[in-house]
Coordinates of C-alpha atoms and ligand atoms in Angstrom, one line a residue:
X1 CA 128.6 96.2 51.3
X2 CA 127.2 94.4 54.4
X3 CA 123.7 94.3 54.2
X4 CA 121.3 96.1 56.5
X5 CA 120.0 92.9 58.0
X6 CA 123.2 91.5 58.8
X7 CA 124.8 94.1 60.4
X8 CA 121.4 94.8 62.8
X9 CA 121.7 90.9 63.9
X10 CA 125.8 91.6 64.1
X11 CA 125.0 93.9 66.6
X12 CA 121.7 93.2 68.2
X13 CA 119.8 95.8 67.1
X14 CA 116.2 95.1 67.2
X15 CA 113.3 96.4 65.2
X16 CA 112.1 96.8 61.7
X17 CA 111.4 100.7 61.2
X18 CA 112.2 102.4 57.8
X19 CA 113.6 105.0 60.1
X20 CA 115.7 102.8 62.0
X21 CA 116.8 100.6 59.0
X22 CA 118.0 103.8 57.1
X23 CA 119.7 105.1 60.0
X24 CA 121.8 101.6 60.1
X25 CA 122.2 102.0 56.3
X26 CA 123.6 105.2 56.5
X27 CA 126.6 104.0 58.9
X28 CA 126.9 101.4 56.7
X29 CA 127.8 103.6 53.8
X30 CA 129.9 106.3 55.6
X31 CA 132.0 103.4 57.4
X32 CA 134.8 103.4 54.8
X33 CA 135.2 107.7 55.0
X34 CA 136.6 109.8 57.2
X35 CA 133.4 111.7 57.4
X36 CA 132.5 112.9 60.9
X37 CA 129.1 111.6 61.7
X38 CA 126.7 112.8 64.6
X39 CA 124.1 111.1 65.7
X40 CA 121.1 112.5 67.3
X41 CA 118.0 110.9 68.9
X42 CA 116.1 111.2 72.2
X43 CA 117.9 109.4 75.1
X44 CA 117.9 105.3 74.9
X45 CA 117.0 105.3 71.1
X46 CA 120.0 103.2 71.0
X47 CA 122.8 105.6 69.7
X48 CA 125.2 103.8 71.3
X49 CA 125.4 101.5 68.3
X50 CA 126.1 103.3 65.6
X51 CA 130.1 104.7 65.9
X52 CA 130.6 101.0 66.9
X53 CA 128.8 99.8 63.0
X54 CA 130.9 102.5 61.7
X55 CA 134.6 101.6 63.2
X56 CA 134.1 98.1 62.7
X57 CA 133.1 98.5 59.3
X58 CA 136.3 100.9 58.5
X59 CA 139.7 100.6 57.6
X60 CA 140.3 101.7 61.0
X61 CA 138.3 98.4 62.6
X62 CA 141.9 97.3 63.5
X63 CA 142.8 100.2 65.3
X64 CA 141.5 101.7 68.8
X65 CA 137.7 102.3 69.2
X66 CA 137.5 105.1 72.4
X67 CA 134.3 105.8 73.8
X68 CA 134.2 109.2 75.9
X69 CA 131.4 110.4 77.5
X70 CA 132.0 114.4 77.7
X71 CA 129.2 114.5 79.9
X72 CA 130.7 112.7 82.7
X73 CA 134.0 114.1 83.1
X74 CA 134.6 117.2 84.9
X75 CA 135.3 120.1 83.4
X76 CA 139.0 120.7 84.7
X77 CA 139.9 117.3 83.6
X78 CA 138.5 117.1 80.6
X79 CA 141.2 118.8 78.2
X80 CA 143.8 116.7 79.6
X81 CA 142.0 113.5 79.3
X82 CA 141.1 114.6 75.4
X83 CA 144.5 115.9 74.9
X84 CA 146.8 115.1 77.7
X85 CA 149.2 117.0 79.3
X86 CA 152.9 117.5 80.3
X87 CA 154.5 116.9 83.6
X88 CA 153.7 120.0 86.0
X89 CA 151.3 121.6 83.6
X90 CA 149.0 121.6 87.2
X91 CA 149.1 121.1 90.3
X92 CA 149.0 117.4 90.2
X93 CA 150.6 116.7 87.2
X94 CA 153.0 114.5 88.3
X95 CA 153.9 113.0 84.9
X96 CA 153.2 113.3 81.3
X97 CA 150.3 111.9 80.2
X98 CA 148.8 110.6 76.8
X99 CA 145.2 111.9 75.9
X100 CA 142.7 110.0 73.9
X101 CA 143.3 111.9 70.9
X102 CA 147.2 110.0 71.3
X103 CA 146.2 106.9 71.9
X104 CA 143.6 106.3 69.2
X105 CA 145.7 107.4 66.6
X106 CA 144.5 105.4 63.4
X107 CA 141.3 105.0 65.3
X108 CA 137.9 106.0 66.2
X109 CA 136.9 108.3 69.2
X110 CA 133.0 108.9 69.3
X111 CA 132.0 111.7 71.9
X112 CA 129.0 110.6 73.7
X113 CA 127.1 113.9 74.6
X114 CA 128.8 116.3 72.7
X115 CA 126.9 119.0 73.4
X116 CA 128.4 119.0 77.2
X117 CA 132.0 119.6 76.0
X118 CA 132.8 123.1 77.6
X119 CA 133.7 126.3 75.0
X120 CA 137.9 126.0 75.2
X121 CA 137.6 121.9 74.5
X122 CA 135.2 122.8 72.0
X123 CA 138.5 125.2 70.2
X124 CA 140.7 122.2 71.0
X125 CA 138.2 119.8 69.0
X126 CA 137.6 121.8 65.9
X127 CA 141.4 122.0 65.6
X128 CA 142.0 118.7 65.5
X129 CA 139.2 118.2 63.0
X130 CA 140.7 121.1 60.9
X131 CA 143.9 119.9 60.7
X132 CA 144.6 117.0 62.9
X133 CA 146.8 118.8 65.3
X134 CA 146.4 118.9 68.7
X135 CA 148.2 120.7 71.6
X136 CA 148.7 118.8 75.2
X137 CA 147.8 120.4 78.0
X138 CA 151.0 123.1 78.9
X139 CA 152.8 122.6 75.8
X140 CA 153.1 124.5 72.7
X141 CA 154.5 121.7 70.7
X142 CA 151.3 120.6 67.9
X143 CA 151.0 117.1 67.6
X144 CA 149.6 115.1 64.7
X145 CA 147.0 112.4 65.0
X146 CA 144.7 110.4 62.2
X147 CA 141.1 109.8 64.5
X148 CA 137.9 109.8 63.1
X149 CA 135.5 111.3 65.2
X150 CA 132.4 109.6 65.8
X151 CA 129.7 112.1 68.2
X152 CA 126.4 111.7 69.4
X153 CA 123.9 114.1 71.4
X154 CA 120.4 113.8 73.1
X155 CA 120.0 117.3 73.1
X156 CA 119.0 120.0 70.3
X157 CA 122.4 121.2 69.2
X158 CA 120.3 124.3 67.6
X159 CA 119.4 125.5 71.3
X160 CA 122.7 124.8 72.2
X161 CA 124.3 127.3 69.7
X162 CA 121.5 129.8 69.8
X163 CA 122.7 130.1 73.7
X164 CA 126.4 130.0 72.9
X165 CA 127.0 127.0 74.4
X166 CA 128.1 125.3 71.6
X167 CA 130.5 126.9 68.7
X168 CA 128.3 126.6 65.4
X169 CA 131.5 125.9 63.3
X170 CA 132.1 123.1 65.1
X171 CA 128.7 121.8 65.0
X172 CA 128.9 122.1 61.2
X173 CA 132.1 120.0 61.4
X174 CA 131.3 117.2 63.4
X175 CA 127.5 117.0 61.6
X176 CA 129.0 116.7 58.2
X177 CA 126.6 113.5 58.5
X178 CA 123.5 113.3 60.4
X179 CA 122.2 110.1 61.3
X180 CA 118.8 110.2 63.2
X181 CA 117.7 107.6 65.0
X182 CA 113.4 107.9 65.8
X183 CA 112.2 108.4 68.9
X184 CA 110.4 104.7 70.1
X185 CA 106.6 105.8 70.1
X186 CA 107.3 106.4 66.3
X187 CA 108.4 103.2 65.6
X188 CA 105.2 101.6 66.9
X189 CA 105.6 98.3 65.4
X190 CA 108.6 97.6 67.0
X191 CA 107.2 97.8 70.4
X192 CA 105.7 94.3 70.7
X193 CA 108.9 93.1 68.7
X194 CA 111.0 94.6 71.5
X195 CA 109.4 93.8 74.5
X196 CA 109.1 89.9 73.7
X197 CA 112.6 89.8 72.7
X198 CA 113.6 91.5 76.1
X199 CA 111.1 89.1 78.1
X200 CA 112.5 86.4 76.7
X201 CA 115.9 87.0 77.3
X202 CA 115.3 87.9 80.9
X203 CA 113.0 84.7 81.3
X204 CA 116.4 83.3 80.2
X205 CA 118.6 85.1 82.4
X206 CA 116.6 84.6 85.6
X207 CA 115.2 81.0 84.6
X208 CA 111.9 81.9 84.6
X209 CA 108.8 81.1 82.5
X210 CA 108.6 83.9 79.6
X211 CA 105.7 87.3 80.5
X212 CA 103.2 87.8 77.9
X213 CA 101.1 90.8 77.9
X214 CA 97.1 90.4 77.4
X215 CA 95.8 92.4 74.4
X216 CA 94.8 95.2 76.8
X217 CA 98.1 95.2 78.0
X218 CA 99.3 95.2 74.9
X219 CA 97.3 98.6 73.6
X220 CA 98.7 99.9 76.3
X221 CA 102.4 99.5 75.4
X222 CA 102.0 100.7 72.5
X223 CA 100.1 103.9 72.9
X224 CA 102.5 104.6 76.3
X225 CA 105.0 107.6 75.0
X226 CA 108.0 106.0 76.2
X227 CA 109.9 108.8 76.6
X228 CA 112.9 106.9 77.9
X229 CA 112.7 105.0 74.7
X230 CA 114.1 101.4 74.4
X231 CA 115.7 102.1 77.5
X232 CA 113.1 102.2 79.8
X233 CA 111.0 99.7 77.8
X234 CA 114.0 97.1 78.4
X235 CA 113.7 98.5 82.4
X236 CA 109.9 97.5 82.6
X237 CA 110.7 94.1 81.0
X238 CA 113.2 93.4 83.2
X239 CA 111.5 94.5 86.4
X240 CA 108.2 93.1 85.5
X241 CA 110.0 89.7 84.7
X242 CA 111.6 89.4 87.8
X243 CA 108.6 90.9 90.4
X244 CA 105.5 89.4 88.8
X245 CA 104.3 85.5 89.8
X246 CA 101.6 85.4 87.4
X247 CA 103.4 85.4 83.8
X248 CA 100.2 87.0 82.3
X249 CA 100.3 90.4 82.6
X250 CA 97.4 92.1 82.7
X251 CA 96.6 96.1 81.8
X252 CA 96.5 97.0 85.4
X253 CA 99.4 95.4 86.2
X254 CA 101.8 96.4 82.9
X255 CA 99.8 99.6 83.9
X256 CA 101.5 100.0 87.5
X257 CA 105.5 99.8 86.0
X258 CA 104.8 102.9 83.8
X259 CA 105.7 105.7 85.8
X260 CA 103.5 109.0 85.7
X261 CA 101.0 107.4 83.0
X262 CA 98.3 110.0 82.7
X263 CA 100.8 113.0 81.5
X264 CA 102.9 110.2 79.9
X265 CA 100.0 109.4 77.3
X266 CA 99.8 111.6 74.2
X267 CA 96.2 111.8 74.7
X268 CA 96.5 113.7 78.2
X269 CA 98.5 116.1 79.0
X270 CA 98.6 117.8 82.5
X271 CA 101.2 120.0 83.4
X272 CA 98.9 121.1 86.4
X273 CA 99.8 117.8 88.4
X274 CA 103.5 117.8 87.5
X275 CA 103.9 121.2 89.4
X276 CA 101.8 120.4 92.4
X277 CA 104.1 117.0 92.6
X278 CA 107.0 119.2 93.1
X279 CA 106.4 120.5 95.7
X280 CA 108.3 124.1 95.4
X281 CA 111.4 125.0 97.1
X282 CA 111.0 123.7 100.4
X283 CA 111.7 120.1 99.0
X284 CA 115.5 121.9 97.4
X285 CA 116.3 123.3 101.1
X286 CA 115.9 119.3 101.7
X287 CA 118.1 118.8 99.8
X288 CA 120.9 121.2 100.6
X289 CA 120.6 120.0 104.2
X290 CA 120.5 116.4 103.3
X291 CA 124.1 117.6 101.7
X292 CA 125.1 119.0 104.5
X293 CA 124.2 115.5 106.6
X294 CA 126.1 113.3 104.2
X295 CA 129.4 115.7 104.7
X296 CA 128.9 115.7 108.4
X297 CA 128.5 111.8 108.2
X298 CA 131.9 112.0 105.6
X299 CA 133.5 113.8 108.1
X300 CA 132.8 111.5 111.5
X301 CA 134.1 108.7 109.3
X302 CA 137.3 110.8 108.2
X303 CA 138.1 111.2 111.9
X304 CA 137.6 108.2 113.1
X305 CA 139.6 106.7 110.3
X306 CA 142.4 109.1 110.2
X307 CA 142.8 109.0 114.1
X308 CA 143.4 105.0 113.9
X309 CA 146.4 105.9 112.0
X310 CA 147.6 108.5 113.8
X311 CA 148.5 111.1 111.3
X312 CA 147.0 114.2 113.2
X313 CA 148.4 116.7 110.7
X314 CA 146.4 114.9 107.4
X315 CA 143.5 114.7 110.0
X316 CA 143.4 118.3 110.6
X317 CA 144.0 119.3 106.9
X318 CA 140.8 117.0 105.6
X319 CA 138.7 117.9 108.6
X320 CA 139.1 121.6 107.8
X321 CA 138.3 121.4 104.3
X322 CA 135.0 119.4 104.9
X323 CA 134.1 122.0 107.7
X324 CA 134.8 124.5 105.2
X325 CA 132.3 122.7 102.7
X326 CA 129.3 122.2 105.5
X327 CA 129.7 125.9 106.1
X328 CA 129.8 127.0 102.6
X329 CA 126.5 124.7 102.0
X330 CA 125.1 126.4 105.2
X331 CA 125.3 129.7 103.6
X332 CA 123.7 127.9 100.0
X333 CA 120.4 126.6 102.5
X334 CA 120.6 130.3 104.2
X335 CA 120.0 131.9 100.9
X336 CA 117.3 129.6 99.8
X337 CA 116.2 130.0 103.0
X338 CA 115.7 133.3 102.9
X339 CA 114.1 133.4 99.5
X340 CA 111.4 131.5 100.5
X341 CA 111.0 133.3 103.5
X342 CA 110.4 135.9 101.3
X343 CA 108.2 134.7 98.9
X344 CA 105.8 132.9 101.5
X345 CA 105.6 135.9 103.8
X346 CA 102.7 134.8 105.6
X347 CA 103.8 131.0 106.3
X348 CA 104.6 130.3 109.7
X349 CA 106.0 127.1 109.7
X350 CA 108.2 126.3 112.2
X351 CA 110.2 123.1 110.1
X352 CA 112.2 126.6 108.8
X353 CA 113.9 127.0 112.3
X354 CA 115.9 124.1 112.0
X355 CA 118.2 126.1 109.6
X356 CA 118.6 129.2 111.3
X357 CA 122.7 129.2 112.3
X358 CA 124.1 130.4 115.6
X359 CA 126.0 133.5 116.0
X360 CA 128.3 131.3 117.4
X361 CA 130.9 129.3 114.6
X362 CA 132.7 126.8 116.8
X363 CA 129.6 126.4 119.0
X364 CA 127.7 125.4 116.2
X365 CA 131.2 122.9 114.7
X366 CA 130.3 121.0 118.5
X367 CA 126.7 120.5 117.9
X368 CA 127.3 119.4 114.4
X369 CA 130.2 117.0 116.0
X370 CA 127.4 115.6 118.5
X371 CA 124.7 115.4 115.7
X372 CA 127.0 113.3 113.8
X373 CA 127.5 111.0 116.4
X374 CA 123.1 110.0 116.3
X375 CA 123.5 109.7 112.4
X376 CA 122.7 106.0 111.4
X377 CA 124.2 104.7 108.4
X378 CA 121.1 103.9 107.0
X379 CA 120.2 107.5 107.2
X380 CA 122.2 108.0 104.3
X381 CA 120.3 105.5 102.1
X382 CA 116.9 107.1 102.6
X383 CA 118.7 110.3 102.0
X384 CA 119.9 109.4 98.8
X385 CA 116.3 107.7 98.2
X386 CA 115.4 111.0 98.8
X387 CA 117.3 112.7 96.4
X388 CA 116.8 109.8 93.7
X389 CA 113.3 111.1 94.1
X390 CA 114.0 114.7 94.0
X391 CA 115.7 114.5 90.7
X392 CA 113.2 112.1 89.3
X393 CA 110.1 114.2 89.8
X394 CA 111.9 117.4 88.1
X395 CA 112.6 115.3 85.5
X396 CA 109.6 114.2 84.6
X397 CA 107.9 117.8 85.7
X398 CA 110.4 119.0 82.8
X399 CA 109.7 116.0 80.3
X400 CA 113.2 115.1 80.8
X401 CA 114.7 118.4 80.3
X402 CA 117.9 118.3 81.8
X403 CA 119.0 122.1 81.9
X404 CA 115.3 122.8 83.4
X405 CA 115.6 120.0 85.8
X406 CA 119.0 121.5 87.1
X407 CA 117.6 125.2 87.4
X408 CA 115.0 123.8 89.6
X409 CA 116.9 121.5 91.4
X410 CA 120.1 124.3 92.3
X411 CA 122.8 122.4 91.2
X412 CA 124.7 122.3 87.9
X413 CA 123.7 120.8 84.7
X414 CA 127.3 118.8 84.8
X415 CA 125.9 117.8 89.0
X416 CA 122.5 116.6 87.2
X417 CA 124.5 114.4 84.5
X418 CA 126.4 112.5 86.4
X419 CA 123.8 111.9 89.2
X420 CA 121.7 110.7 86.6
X421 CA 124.3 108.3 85.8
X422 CA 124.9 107.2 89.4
X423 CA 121.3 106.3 89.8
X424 CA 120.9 104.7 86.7
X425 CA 118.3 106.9 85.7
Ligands
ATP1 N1 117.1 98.5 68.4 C1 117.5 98.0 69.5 N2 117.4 96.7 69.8 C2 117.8 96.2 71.0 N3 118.3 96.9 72.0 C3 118.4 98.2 71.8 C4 118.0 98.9 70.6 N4 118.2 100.2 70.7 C5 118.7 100.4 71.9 N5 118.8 99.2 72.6 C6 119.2 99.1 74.0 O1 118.7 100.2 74.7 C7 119.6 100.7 75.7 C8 119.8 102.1 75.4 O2 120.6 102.3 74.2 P1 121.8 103.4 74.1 O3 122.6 103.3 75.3 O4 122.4 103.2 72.8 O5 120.9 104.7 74.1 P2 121.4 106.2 73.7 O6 120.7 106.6 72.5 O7 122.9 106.2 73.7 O8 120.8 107.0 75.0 P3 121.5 108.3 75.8 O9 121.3 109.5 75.0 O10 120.7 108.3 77.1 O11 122.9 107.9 76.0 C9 120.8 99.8 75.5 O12 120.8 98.8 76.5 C10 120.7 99.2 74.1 O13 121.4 98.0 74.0
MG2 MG1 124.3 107.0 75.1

């Protein structure tokens, strides 16, 4: 069997925890099963990893390795890319297609985000775990496939099933083996470990003499909470290696690339500050009009572009269905609109007028025509700065809780994933 050692070096992983160094054990001795393994830990504990220890070190290492991120694709899409489908089984479905489950046949898939699969997929899974027979999308023909399944959440399944979001069978199923990987502010001494290895490959990779931290600087890592994990400790590496002249690295200035530092300590905790940050609803109304902007913007260029070619009917067709969007977002900033109109009775301020909408429809379509024409393009960069921000501070008011985050914010949980992952959050 490979050894522990070899196998962390094999595949970069840094760090000497017990923790960690069981967790890589583990893979190691449920590589040469079929036994389906999740894998659990906080987000950037380096999860990513451990299906690829496990299919290499299988008698499936020859065969396909197929990573899917169930968070990322949308829900109506999903079964078909899992599954596939047959020709016509939608609208669309202009040809059969192979799903993943075809294609790795003799392989490994591992489910990044498991917990974001939608109920029916969730039936379609723990069939194919049952038995190994799957169903493509519009047929009723079971197929046969040989894939070891390989999943891994951030999220506490338990919550999950408790709110029927997730089948508690299947969970049982896909957790036959749990492998944990610790959060990183309980795998203290690998802090230091991992920081100078990441300085020193970025003083590599942008030819650079290497950052060292002061002792102070130094306490500090450690007792930060990290609660984007290696991630975010490889982000501060990286940024402080690239912005910072001076190479030593004082506590102030180590102190400046940790976001939100006085609620991020385990000492101090103030939720108090987190909810003044956000401030309230008005900042989501923002946000439904900066929507509204970008579609407006979308649908200036659509014209233009569309006209050059000449095909008025396509033109007409597209311009509709974006008008029919800006209005349907109207109505969203109406409502939230009028429930804070509600709830601050007494506030007079007159930034609220801007949203009121005139009895008028196609007068109002010709202002928002004119309107788009003032719209610079960088406007839309400091609008998406502005929602970068948005989501970021209900984040962090919700300690990375991304259901909370997404109540707050007004948009879906599946939204909140994958602008996440557009921002590189
Ligand atoms: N022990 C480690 N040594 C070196 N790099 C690591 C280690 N653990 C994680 N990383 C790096 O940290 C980053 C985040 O890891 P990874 O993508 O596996 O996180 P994750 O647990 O899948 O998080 P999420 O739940 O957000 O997807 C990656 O760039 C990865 O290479
Ligand atoms: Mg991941």
């Amino acid at each position: 069997m490979e050894s522990i050692q070899a196998t962390k070096q094999r595949f970069g992983i840094i760090g000497n925890d017990p923790k960690l160094n069981r967790a890589v054990e583990k893979a190691i001795q449920v590589a040469p099963t079929d036994i389906s393994v999740l894998v659990t830990g906080e987000s950037g504990v380096g999860k990513e990893s451990i299906p690829k220890i496990i299919h290499s070190l299988s008698h499936r290492k020859h065969g396909k390795y197929i990573a899917v991120n169930c968070g990322a694709i949308p829900e109506g899409t999903i079964d078909s890319e899992l599954f596939g489908h047959e020709k016509g089984s939608f609208t669309g479905a202009t040809a059969a297609r192979s799903g993943y489950f075809e294609v790795a046949d003799g392989g490994t898939i591992f489910l990044d985000e498991v917990g974001e699969l939608p109920l029916p997929t969730q039936v379609r899974l723990l069939r194919v775990l049952e038995n190994g027979e799957f169903l493509k999308v519009g047929s009723s023909a079971a197929q046969k496939t040989d894939v070891r399944i390989v999943a891994a959440t951030n999220v506490k399944m338990a919550d999950a099933i408790q709110k029927g979001k997730f089948r508690e069978d299947l969970y049982y199923r896909l957790s036959t083996v749990e492998i944990n990987l610790p959060p990183l502010r309980e795998r203290r001494d690998d802090i230091h470990l991992l920081f100078r290895k990441f300085a020193a490959d970025f003083a590599q990779k942008y030819k650079m003499p290497t950052i060292r931290l002061t002792d102070q600087a130094t306490d500090l890592l450690l007792k930060y909470r990290w609660s984007g994990n290696i991630r975010q400790l490889r982000n501060v590496a990286e940024q402080i290696s690239v912005l910072e002249q001076n190479r030593e690295i004082s506590y102030d200035t180590l102190k400046h690339y940790l976001p939100d530092m006085g609620s991020n300590l385990p000492a101090v905790v103030n939720s108090k500050k987190a909810e003044s940050d956000f401030s309230s609803e008005r900042e989501i109304l923002y946000k439904v009009l900066f929507d509204m902007k970008r579609d407006v913007n979308d649908l200036k260029k659509l014209t233009l572009e569309l006209m050059k070619t000449g095909n008025a009917a396509k033109v007409k067709e597209e311009q509709s269905s974006l008008i029919n969007k800006i209005y349907s977002e109207e109505s969203d900033a109406e409502e939230e609109l009028a429930s804070i109109i509600e709830e601050e009775n007494n506030d007079d301020d007159a930034d609220v007028e801007v949203f009121s909408i005139p009895e008028n429809a196609s007068d109002s379509r010709k202002d928002k025509y004119e309107y788009a024409e003032d719209i610079e393009e960088e406007e839309n960069l400091s609008l998406q700065q502005k929602e970068l921000e948005l989501i970021k501070k209900s984040l962090e008011k919700y300690n990375g809780k991304r259901k909370d985050a997404a109540d707050e914010l007004g948009i879906s949980e599946r939204t909140l994933y994958r602008k996440i992952k557009q921002y590189d959050l």
